[in-house]
Amino acid sequence: MTRYFLASVTIEGFRGINNDGDPLVLKFRSDAVNSVHAPNGVGKTSIFEALHFAIHGTVPRLQALQDAERGQNYVVNKFHPQQTATVALVFASDDGTPDVAITVTRQAARNRTVSSPSGHTDPEAFLSSLREDFVLVDYPRFASLVDCTALDRGRIFSPLVGLSRYSRLRQALAGACHTRNLNSDLALSNLDTDVTTGTRALLAVHNRVKAAYQEVTGTALADPDDIARCEADVTSALATSPLLAPLLAGASVMDLDFAAAEQAIDKEEGGEARKTLDALNTSVTSLTALAVSQAETDEFKTLLTLAWVRDEAMRKVGASTIHALLKDALTVVNGEDWHDPRQCPVCEVVGDAPLQEWLEAKIGLYDEAARMDSELAQKTAASAYLAKLRQLEEFAGLGIAVPDRVSPKLTLAARQSSVATADLESGKARLAELETKRAETLKTASAEIAKIQATLPPSLVQVARTLGQAKQFRDAMREYERDLPALATKKARLDKLTRWKTFITTAAQAFATAEGAIANTRITDIQTDCQDLFGRLVRGGPDVRPTLSRAANSEHVDLKLADFFGLQDQSARALLSESYRNAVAASIFLASATRHSGVPRFMVLDDVTSSFDAGHQFSLMDTIRSYLRHGATGGVLDGLQFIILSHDTSLEKYFDRLGNTTEWHHQKMQGMPPKGRVMVSTQQADRLKAQAQQYLNAGQVDIGEPFVRQYLEYKLGQVITRLGVLVPPDYATRGDKRTLSTYMDAITGAVALYQAANRCVLTAQQVSDLQNRHATAIMSNYVSHYESGAGTPFNAYALLGVLQSVDDLASCFTWTDPGDGRTKYYKALDRQ
């Protein structure tokens, strides 16, 4: 796979970098550590954010703002005339294939466009391939690896070892099979309740069909699903009655005109007594079907027991407002700004151990109580007990007024997952009351039936009874035929969703197991490197051997100290100081990054040494330079390209000392953002010279002359810095003493000293040119006149000649490396 280094970044109009028409250009070497130093407020963070915006399409700090703050309005520099942000990146391959150039622009209207001047067919996909967690690392991300929770650490760690897609898929699968999500997304719980209650209701209808069938035909019903046969059997039984046979000619019981049949019986004999008997028979049949079974009584006891357990769990954890308070406290304790993980943010009491585990356990009790509450509501909604209570209260013969009914209140509570124990007990009392009333009403109706039957001819009583049962058969059969298809559809959907639930749960478990196994393998792979890097970063300090471990059935990654002054397996987060915690984070990030084999082969670090002292800062820089960076000289061939952004003054001296050697490429930022221009030291000389030439060629001597002086001052200072030329104390400590004369005197004096000692590395021609041509020309033709203000002002041609003399003077201190053909400054006046 072709991997890519970051060759350059060009920025204009983005965040703090205005640079209208003159973009900031930063060039990076792949075979050296690249450092960019800038004082606070000069645009260093804007560079990091520009890279993040180009690769990820976002600026994290702006995304964190609230909507009312309109963070997206601050991507483009507020003072850029065209209100357009441009970030151009050039990526160099590690296998010699052509470079990839990508330009990302952002208008004030928020439209982000991506193009490729180099002709890449899909620049957005290329940028997407660079989105690895180790590529752009700033201090907050650096520090959060140790300070975050075990779960968050696991999810941060997975992308570091190339498992980001696996981690995201595991989280997606876990979310897909979560019971609450299934219930909310697929309405699985509601569908299950509907099927349960529908099945129970259809069973009651089925029992009515069986009872009526047996009353009419005198035989038990064998197969109620054979609807045609059931109807034929009942029709045949009715046709045996001479009164009903004429009405059934060519018709079935389902088509029988029961009003006509009743009139036929009334003509024969009976009248009102027969109608009363028919109504009583129907009432007795319904009351008999409404009897409370033992299973329904046992189900109620189960619900009540579950309610008591739920109440006990709720009593232990307290009010729901405490639940919210505990969650807020956990958020604070796990936050980056909280100073002591053992101190409670509410009462400020400091405990003996970190509060996270205690808070998570307490919150877990609330979650368990909530689960019990949800389970109780679901079982109550689907219970036969509630269905029977509803049927009894709605039965007209028992005379329960609508405002006095208990079942609607229980049904609503179940839907809202707020079933109170008192409501269940109220339902229990009402059910017992209605059962007693049902039995009494049934007894009274049966006595009335016996009394009426005694006044009617037996044959007529039997016909009336048979006709009444036939009518109940017809009504029940119509209800059965109506409800069966709807219930079958719901059952089919429930079966399908249940199969999906089984599949996704099994798949999630299998994937979680596999992901956990590969994560543990990756942890094992980097463990030794991580501990070795940590030892290098804290040289001289205790080597506590940070150890990562992944829980078997979760994404939690624990960070322990294998040896903390003789104590084993101690919490790194609880015991380590901030600098040591960040050293652990650095070792994890760097060890993971060096093992990565994806498209990006560079790592940008923004102020990651903020909490380190000078010794640990230098240890980190030296480790990167000597053991991790890519490079044939002093590095490793399969290493990474490192780009370090810093504002630390201690590191600045380190960068200056190593800057622009074979191992290190250093650039320093200057400027006045957000209105003025921002530039880097490597650009400053070229820009000063170009601007001086531009104005002088246009005849604008007054404007161009100051640029000539600045260019001369810059080049002389560069010679002094690069070759380590000794200067007077005033030069080093007082800016007002750094005149062009002191620059030149220091340089020529040092060359003369080394020449007299016969140790000067300059060639004889370079020494001669310096002393007899360039220094003389600059001093006599320009410096003396400029500092004294004497003489006639220079014309444009004379100043252009001064520019050339400046370049010629600087070339006296350079040599051409035959190895790579590059022109380099001597390291000192006595060596190359």
PDB file of N, CA and C in Angstrom, residues 5-11 24-29 51 87-92 100-102 641 643:
ATOM      1  N   PHE A   5       3.428  11.045   3.073  1.00  0.00           N
ATOM      2  CA  PHE A   5       3.915  12.066   3.994  1.00  0.00           C
ATOM      3  C   PHE A   5       3.221  13.390   3.657  1.00  0.00           C
ATOM      4  N   LEU A   6       3.203  14.301   4.612  1.00  0.00           N
ATOM      5  CA  LEU A   6       2.689  15.643   4.363  1.00  0.00           C
ATOM      6  C   LEU A   6       3.849  16.512   3.905  1.00  0.00           C
ATOM      7  N   ALA A   7       3.823  16.922   2.641  1.00  0.00           N
ATOM      8  CA  ALA A   7       4.938  17.689   2.074  1.00  0.00           C
ATOM      9  C   ALA A   7       4.801  19.181   2.342  1.00  0.00           C
ATOM     10  N   SER A   8       3.593  19.710   2.282  1.00  0.00           N
ATOM     11  CA  SER A   8       3.421  21.147   2.517  1.00  0.00           C
ATOM     12  C   SER A   8       1.965  21.466   2.812  1.00  0.00           C
ATOM     13  N   VAL A   9       1.757  22.584   3.453  1.00  0.00           N
ATOM     14  CA  VAL A   9       0.418  23.118   3.684  1.00  0.00           C
ATOM     15  C   VAL A   9       0.451  24.611   3.393  1.00  0.00           C
ATOM     16  N   THR A  10      -0.544  25.073   2.661  1.00  0.00           N
ATOM     17  CA  THR A  10      -0.664  26.478   2.301  1.00  0.00           C
ATOM     18  C   THR A  10      -2.012  26.980   2.812  1.00  0.00           C
ATOM     19  N   ILE A  11      -1.989  28.080   3.581  1.00  0.00           N
ATOM     20  CA  ILE A  11      -3.202  28.549   4.258  1.00  0.00           C
ATOM     21  C   ILE A  11      -3.430  30.024   3.982  1.00  0.00           C
ATOM     22  N   LEU A  24       0.219  31.733   3.777  1.00  0.00           N
ATOM     23  CA  LEU A  24       1.251  31.134   4.629  1.00  0.00           C
ATOM     24  C   LEU A  24       1.604  29.767   4.065  1.00  0.00           C
ATOM     25  N   VAL A  25       2.881  29.537   3.841  1.00  0.00           N
ATOM     26  CA  VAL A  25       3.337  28.268   3.266  1.00  0.00           C
ATOM     27  C   VAL A  25       4.288  27.596   4.244  1.00  0.00           C
ATOM     28  N   LEU A  26       3.975  26.378   4.605  1.00  0.00           N
ATOM     29  CA  LEU A  26       4.834  25.570   5.462  1.00  0.00           C
ATOM     30  C   LEU A  26       5.238  24.318   4.692  1.00  0.00           C
ATOM     31  N   LYS A  27       6.529  24.112   4.564  1.00  0.00           N
ATOM     32  CA  LYS A  27       7.030  22.927   3.863  1.00  0.00           C
ATOM     33  C   LYS A  27       7.682  21.995   4.875  1.00  0.00           C
ATOM     34  N   PHE A  28       7.466  20.699   4.683  1.00  0.00           N
ATOM     35  CA  PHE A  28       7.944  19.708   5.640  1.00  0.00           C
ATOM     36  C   PHE A  28       8.792  18.654   4.934  1.00  0.00           C
ATOM     37  N   ARG A  29       9.789  18.186   5.671  1.00  0.00           N
ATOM     38  CA  ARG A  29      10.639  17.108   5.154  1.00  0.00           C
ATOM     39  C   ARG A  29      10.152  15.779   5.706  1.00  0.00           C
ATOM     40  N   LEU A  51      -5.482  21.917   9.291  1.00  0.00           N
ATOM     41  CA  LEU A  51      -5.268  20.523   8.906  1.00  0.00           C
ATOM     42  C   LEU A  51      -6.481  19.665   9.266  1.00  0.00           C
ATOM     43  N   VAL A  87      -7.204  26.032   2.183  1.00  0.00           N
ATOM     44  CA  VAL A  87      -6.169  25.178   2.768  1.00  0.00           C
ATOM     45  C   VAL A  87      -5.733  24.206   1.675  1.00  0.00           C
ATOM     46  N   ALA A  88      -4.494  24.347   1.242  1.00  0.00           N
ATOM     47  CA  ALA A  88      -3.967  23.494   0.175  1.00  0.00           C
ATOM     48  C   ALA A  88      -2.906  22.561   0.756  1.00  0.00           C
ATOM     49  N   LEU A  89      -3.058  21.279   0.519  1.00  0.00           N
ATOM     50  CA  LEU A  89      -2.145  20.270   1.052  1.00  0.00           C
ATOM     51  C   LEU A  89      -1.472  19.527  -0.090  1.00  0.00           C
ATOM     52  N   VAL A  90      -0.212  19.205   0.106  1.00  0.00           N
ATOM     53  CA  VAL A  90       0.522  18.369  -0.851  1.00  0.00           C
ATOM     54  C   VAL A  90       1.063  17.170  -0.087  1.00  0.00           C
ATOM     55  N   PHE A  91       0.774  15.979  -0.597  1.00  0.00           N
ATOM     56  CA  PHE A  91       1.189  14.737   0.057  1.00  0.00           C
ATOM     57  C   PHE A  91       2.189  14.017  -0.847  1.00  0.00           C
ATOM     58  N   ALA A  92       3.313  13.626  -0.255  1.00  0.00           N
ATOM     59  CA  ALA A  92       4.363  12.928  -0.993  1.00  0.00           C
ATOM     60  C   ALA A  92       4.299  11.444  -0.666  1.00  0.00           C
ATOM     61  N   VAL A 100       0.253  13.949  -4.399  1.00  0.00           N
ATOM     62  CA  VAL A 100      -1.176  14.241  -4.449  1.00  0.00           C
ATOM     63  C   VAL A 100      -1.392  15.628  -3.850  1.00  0.00           C
ATOM     64  N   ALA A 101      -1.948  16.533  -4.648  1.00  0.00           N
ATOM     65  CA  ALA A 101      -2.249  17.891  -4.179  1.00  0.00           C
ATOM     66  C   ALA A 101      -3.763  18.040  -4.035  1.00  0.00           C
ATOM     67  N   ILE A 102      -4.191  18.520  -2.893  1.00  0.00           N
ATOM     68  CA  ILE A 102      -5.622  18.693  -2.623  1.00  0.00           C
ATOM     69  C   ILE A 102      -5.843  20.082  -2.041  1.00  0.00           C
ATOM     70  N   GLN A 641       6.752  10.373   9.736  1.00  0.00           N
ATOM     71  CA  GLN A 641       7.099  11.786   9.658  1.00  0.00           C
ATOM     72  C   GLN A 641       6.402  12.506  10.816  1.00  0.00           C
ATOM     73  N   ILE A 643       5.498  16.141  12.766  1.00  0.00           N
ATOM     74  CA  ILE A 643       5.381  17.600  12.662  1.00  0.00           C
ATOM     75  C   ILE A 643       4.936  18.095  14.031  1.00  0.00           C
TER      76      ILE A 643
END
